[in-house]
mmCIF file of C-alpha atoms in Angstrom:
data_model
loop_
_atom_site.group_PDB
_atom_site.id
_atom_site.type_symbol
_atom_site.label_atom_id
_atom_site.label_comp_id
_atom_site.label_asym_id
_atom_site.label_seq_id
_atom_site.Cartn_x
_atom_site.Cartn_y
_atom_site.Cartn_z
ATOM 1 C CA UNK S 225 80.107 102.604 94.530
ATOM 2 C CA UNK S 226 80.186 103.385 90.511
ATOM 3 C CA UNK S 227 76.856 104.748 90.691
ATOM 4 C CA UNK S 228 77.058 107.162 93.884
ATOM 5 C CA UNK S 229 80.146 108.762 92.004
ATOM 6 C CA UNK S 230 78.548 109.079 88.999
ATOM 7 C CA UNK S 231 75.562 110.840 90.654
ATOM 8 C CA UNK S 232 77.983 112.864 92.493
ATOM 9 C CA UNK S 233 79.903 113.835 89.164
ATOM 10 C CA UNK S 234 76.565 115.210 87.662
ATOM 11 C CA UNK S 235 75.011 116.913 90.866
ATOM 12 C CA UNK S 236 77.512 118.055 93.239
ATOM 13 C CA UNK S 237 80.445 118.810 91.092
ATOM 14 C CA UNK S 238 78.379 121.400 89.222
ATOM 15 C CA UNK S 239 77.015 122.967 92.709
ATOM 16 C CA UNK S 240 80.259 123.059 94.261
ATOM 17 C CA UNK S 241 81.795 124.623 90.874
ATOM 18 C CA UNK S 242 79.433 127.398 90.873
ATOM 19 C CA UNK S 243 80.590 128.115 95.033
ATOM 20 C CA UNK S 244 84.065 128.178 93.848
ATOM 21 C CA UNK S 245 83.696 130.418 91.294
ATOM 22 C CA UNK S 246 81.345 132.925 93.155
ATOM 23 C CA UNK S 247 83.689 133.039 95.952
ATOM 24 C CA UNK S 248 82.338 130.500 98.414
ATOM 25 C CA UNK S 249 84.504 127.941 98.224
ATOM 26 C CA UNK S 250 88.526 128.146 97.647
ATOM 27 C CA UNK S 251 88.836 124.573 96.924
ATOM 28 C CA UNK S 252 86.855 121.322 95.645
ATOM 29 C CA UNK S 253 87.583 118.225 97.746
ATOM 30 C CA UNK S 254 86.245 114.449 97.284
ATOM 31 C CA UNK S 255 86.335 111.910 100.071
ATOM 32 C CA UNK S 256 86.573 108.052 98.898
ATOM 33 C CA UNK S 257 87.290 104.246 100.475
ATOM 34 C CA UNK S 258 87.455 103.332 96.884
ATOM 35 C CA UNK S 259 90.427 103.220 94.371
ATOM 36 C CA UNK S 260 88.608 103.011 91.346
ATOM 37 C CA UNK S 261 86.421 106.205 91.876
ATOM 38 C CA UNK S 262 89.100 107.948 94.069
ATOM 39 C CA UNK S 263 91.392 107.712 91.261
ATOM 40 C CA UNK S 264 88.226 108.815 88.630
ATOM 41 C CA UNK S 265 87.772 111.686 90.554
ATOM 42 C CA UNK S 266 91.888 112.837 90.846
ATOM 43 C CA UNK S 267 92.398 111.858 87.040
ATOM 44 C CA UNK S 268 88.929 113.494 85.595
ATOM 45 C CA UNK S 269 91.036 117.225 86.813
ATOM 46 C CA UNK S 270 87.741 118.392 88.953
ATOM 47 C CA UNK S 271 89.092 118.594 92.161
ATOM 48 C CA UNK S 272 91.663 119.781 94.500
ATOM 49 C CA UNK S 273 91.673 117.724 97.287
ATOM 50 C CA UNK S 274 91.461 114.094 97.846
ATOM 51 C CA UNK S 275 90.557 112.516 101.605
ATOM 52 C CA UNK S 276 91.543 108.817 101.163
ATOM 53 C CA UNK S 277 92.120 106.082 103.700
ATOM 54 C CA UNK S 278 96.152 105.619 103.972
ATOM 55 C CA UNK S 279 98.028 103.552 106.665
ATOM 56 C CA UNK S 280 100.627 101.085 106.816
ATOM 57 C CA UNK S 281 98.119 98.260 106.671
ATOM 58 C CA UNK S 282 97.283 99.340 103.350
ATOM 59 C CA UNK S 283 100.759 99.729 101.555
ATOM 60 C CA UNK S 284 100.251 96.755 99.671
ATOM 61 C CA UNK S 285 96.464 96.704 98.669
ATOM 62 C CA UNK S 286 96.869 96.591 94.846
ATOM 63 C CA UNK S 287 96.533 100.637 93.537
ATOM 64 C CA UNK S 288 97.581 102.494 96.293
ATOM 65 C CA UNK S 289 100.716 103.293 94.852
ATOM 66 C CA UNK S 290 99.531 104.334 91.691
ATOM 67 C CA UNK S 291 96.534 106.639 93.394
ATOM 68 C CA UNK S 292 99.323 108.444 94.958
ATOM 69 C CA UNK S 293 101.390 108.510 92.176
ATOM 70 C CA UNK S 294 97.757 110.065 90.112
ATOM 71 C CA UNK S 295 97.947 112.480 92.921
ATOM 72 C CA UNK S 296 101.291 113.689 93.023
ATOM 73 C CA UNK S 297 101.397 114.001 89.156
ATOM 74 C CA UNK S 298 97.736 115.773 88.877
ATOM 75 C CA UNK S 299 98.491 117.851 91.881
ATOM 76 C CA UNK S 300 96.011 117.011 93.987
ATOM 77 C CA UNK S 301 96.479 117.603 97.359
ATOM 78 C CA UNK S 302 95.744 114.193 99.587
ATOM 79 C CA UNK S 303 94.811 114.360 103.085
ATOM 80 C CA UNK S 304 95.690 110.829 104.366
ATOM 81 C CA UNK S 305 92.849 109.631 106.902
ATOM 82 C CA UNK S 306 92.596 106.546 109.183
ATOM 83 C CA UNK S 307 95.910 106.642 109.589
ATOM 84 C CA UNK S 308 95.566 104.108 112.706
ATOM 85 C CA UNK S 309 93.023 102.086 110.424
ATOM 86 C CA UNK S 310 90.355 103.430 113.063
ATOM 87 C CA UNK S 311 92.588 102.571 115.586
ATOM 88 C CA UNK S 312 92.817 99.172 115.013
ATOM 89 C CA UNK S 313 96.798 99.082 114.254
ATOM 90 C CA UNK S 314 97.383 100.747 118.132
ATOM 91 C CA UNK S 315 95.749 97.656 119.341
ATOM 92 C CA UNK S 316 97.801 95.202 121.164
ATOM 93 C CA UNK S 317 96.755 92.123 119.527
ATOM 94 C CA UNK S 318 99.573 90.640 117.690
ATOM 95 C CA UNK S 319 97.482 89.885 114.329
ATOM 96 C CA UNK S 320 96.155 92.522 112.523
ATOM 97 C CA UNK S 321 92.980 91.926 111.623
ATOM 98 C CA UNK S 322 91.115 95.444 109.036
ATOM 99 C CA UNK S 323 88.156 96.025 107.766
ATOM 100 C CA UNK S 324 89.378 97.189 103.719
ATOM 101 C CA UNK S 325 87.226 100.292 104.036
ATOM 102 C CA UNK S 326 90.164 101.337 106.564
ATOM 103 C CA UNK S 327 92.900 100.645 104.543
ATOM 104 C CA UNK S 328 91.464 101.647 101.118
ATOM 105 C CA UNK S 329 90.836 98.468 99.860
ATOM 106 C CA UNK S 330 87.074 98.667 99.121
ATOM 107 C CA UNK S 331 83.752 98.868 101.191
ATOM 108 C CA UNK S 332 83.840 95.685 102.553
ATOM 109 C CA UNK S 333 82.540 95.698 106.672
ATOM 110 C CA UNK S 334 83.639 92.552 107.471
ATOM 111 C CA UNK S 335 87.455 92.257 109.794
ATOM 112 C CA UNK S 336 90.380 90.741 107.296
ATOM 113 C CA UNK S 337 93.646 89.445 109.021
ATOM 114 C CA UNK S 338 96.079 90.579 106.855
ATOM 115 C CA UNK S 339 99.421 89.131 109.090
ATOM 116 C CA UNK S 340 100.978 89.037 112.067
ATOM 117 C CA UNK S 341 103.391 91.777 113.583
ATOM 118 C CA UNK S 342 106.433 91.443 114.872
ATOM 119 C CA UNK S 343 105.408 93.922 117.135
ATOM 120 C CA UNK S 344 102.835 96.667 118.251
ATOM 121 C CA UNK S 345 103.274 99.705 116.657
ATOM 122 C CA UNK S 346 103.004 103.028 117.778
ATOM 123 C CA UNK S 347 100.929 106.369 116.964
ATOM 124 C CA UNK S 348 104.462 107.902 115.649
ATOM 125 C CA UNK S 349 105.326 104.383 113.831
ATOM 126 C CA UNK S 350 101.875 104.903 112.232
ATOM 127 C CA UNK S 351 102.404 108.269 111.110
ATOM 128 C CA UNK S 352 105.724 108.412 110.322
ATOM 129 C CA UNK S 353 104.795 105.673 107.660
ATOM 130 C CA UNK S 354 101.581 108.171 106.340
ATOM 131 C CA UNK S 355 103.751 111.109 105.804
ATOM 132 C CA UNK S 356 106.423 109.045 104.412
ATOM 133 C CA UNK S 357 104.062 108.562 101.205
ATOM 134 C CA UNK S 358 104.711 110.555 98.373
ATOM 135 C CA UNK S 359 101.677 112.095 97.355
ATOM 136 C CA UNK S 360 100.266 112.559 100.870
ATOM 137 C CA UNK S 361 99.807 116.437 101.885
ATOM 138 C CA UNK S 362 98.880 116.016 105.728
ATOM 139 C CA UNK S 363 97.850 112.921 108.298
ATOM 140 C CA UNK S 364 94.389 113.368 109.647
ATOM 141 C CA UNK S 365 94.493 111.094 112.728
ATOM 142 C CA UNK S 366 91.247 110.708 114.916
ATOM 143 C CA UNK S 367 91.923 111.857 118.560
ATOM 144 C CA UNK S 368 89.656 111.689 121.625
ATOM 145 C CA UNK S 369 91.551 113.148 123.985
ATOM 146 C CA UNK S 370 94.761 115.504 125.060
ATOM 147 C CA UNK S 371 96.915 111.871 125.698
ATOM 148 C CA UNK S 372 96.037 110.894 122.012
ATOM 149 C CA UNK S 373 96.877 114.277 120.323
ATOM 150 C CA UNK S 374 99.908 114.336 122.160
ATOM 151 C CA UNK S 375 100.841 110.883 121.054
ATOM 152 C CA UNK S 376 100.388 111.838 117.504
ATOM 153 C CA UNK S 377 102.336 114.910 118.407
ATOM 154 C CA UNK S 378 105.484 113.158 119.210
ATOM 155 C CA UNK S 379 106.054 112.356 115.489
ATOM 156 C CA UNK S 380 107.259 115.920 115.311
ATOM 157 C CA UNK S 381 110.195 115.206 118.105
ATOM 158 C CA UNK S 382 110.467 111.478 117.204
ATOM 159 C CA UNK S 383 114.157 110.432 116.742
ATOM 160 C CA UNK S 384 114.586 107.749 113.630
ATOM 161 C CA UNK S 385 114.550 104.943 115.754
ATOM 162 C CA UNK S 386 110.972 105.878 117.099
ATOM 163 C CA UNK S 387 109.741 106.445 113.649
ATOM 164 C CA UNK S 388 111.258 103.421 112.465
ATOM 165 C CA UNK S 389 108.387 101.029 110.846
ATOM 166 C CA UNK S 390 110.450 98.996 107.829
ATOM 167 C CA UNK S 391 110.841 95.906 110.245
ATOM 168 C CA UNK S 392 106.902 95.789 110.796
ATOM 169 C CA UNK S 393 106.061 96.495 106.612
ATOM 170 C CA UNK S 394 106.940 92.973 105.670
ATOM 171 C CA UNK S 395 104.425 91.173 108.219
ATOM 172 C CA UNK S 396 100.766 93.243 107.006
ATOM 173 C CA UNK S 397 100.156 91.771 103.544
ATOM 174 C CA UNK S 398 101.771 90.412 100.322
ATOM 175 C CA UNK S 399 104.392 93.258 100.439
ATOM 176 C CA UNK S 400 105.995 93.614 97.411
ATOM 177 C CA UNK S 401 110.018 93.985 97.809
ATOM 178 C CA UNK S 402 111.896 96.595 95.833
ATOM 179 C CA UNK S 403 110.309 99.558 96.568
ATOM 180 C CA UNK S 404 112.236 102.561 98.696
ATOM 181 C CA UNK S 405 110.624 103.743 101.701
ATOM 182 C CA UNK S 406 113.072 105.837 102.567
ATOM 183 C CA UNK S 407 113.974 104.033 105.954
ATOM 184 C CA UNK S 408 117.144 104.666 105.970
ATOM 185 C CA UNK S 409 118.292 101.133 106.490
ATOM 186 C CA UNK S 410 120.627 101.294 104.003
ATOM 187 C CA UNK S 411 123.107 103.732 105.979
ATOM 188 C CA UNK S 412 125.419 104.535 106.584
ATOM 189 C CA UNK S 413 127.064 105.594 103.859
ATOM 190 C CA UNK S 414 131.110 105.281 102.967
ATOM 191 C CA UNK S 415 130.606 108.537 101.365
ATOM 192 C CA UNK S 416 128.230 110.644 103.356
ATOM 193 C CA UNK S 417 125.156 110.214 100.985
ATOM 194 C CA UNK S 418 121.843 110.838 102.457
ATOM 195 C CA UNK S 419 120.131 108.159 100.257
ATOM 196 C CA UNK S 420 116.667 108.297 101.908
ATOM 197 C CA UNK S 421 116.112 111.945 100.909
ATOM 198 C CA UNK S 422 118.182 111.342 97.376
ATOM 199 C CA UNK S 423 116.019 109.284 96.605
ATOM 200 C CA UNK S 424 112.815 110.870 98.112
ATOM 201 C CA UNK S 425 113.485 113.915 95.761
ATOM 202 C CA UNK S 426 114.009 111.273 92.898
ATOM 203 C CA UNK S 427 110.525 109.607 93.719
ATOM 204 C CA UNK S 428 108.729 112.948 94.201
ATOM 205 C CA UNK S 429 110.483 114.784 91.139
ATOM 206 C CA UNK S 430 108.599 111.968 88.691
ATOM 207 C CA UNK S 431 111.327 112.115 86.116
ATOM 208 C CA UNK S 432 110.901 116.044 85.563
ATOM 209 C CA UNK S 433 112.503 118.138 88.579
ATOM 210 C CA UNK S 434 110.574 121.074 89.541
ATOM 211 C CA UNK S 435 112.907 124.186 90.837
ATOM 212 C CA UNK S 436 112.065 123.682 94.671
ATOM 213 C CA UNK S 437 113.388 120.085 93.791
ATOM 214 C CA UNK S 438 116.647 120.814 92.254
ATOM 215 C CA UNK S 439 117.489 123.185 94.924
ATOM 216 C CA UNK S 440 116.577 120.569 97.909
ATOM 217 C CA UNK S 441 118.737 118.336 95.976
ATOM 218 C CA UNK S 442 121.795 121.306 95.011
ATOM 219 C CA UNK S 443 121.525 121.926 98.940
ATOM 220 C CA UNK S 444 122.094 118.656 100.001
ATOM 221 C CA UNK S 445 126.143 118.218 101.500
ATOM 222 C CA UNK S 446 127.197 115.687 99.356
ATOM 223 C CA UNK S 447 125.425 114.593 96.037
ATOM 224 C CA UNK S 448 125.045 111.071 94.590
ATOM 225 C CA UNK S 449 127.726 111.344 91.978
ATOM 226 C CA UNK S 450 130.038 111.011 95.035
ATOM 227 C CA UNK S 451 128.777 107.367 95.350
ATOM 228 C CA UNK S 452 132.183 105.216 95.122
ATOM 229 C CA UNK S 453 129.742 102.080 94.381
ATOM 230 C CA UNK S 454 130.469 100.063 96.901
ATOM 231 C CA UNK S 455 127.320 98.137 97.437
ATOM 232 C CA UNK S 456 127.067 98.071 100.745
ATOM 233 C CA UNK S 457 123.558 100.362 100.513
ATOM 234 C CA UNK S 458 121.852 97.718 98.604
ATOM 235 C CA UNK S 459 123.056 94.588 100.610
ATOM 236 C CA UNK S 460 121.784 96.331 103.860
ATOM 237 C CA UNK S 461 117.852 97.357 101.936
ATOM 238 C CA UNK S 462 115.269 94.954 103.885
ATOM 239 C CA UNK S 463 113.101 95.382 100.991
ATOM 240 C CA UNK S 464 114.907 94.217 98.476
ATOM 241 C CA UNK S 465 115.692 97.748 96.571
ATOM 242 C CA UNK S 466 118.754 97.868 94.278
ATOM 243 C CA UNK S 467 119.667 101.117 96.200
ATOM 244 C CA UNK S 468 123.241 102.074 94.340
ATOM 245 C CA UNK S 469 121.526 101.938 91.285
ATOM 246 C CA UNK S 470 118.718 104.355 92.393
ATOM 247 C CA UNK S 471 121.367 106.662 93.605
ATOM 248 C CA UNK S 472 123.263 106.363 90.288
ATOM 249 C CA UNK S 473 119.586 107.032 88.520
ATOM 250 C CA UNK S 474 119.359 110.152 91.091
ATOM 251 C CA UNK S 475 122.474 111.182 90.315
ATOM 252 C CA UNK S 476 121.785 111.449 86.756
ATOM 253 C CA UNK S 477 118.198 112.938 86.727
ATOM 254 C CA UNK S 478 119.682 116.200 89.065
ATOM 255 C CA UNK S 479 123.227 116.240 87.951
ATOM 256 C CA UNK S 480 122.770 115.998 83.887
ATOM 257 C CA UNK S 481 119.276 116.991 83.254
#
């Protein structure tokens, strides 16, 4: 709530800001279910780390987007947690049915069907979607035992199939069309582009590429000026994103900037 953050704000931040700067603490972190005072705390420059509720059930709970965006931009590092919404997308029930507190959409207790899946997903599914984000730093999954860590584990030798989650996105939500999640969906490519990672480095650059970026991007074997605009990208996008013009946009940002 408003006022806990406030309070917070006045008696914590000062405490914790006098650890950091004796040597006690490296870094200030604040953990949130709420957008509004999630965001305060990223945008108000007084801390380093965020913990905030991201999952796939989540991706189209009006702010996300622009929380990670506040993130990425402010530098904030964002540990995504509940990345099963407390293990409720690993159940096999077909409809989905959240409490917002687990998918960052406020405190509310009370279960919320937000759609039904096409299918049950998977630990990997479920992280592969996390980590997709930009703006997320690291997953923090909750694990009970050595079967569940190694589930989660398997993202790290999961082929693109296994980590595939764009057919299940549509079903959780009002999903919005025409924004990349770098699925991949739109390969392959006449001309050899890698247009999920183009345009990941596009997305994660925010208009201004840092060094690191523009040598991902000058390592990458074949750039998006070598698009021969054939359209085929765009007409294959489940979501609706007018993918050769995001290359050409790419190809402009890293190739005449």
């Amino acid at each position: 709530a408003q006022e806990d953050y406030d309070w917070a704000m006045a008696n914590l931040l000062p405490l914790a800001q006098r650890l950091r700067d004796r040597g006690k603490a490296r870094l200030i972190g604040f953990s949130g279910h709420t957008l509004t005072t999630s965001r305060q705390a990223v945008e108000a420059g007084a801390i380093d780390v965020l913990m905030f509720p991201i999952n796939i059930a989540g991706h189209s709970v009006p702010g996300i987007a622009d929380l990670l965006r506040a993130c990425a931009e402010g530098n904030v590092g964002l540990v995504a947690m509940k990345p099963f919404g407390g293990g409720r997308l690993l159940r096999p029930e077909t409809a989905v049915a959240i409490r917002d507190y687990q998918r960052g959409a406020g405190l509310n207790e009370e279960d919320v069907v937000i759609g039904e899946r096409p299918a049950v997903l998977t630990p990997v599914q479920c992280l592969a979607y996390v980590v997709s984000r930009i703006g997320v730093t690291t997953a923090l999954p909750g694990c009970k035992s050595v079967e569940e860590v190694d589930a989660a584990l398997a993202l790290l030798d999961a082929d693109d199939e296994a980590k595939d989650f764009a057919h299940i996105l549509p079903s959780l939500g009002d999903y919005v069309t025409g924004e990349c999640v770098y699925c991949n969906h739109c390969l392959p490519c006449p001309a050899h582009i890698d247009i999920g990672h183009t345009l990941r480095l596009a997305d994660e650059s925010l208009g201004d590429p840092s060094p690191a970026q523009r040598a991902a991007y000058a390592a990458m074997e074949v750039p998006a000026s070598d698009c021969i605009v054939c359209n085929a990208c765009t007409e294959r996008c489940p979501f609706g994103v007018d993918t050769m013009e995001r290359v050409a946009q790419a190809a402009a940002l890293f190739e005449e900037g």
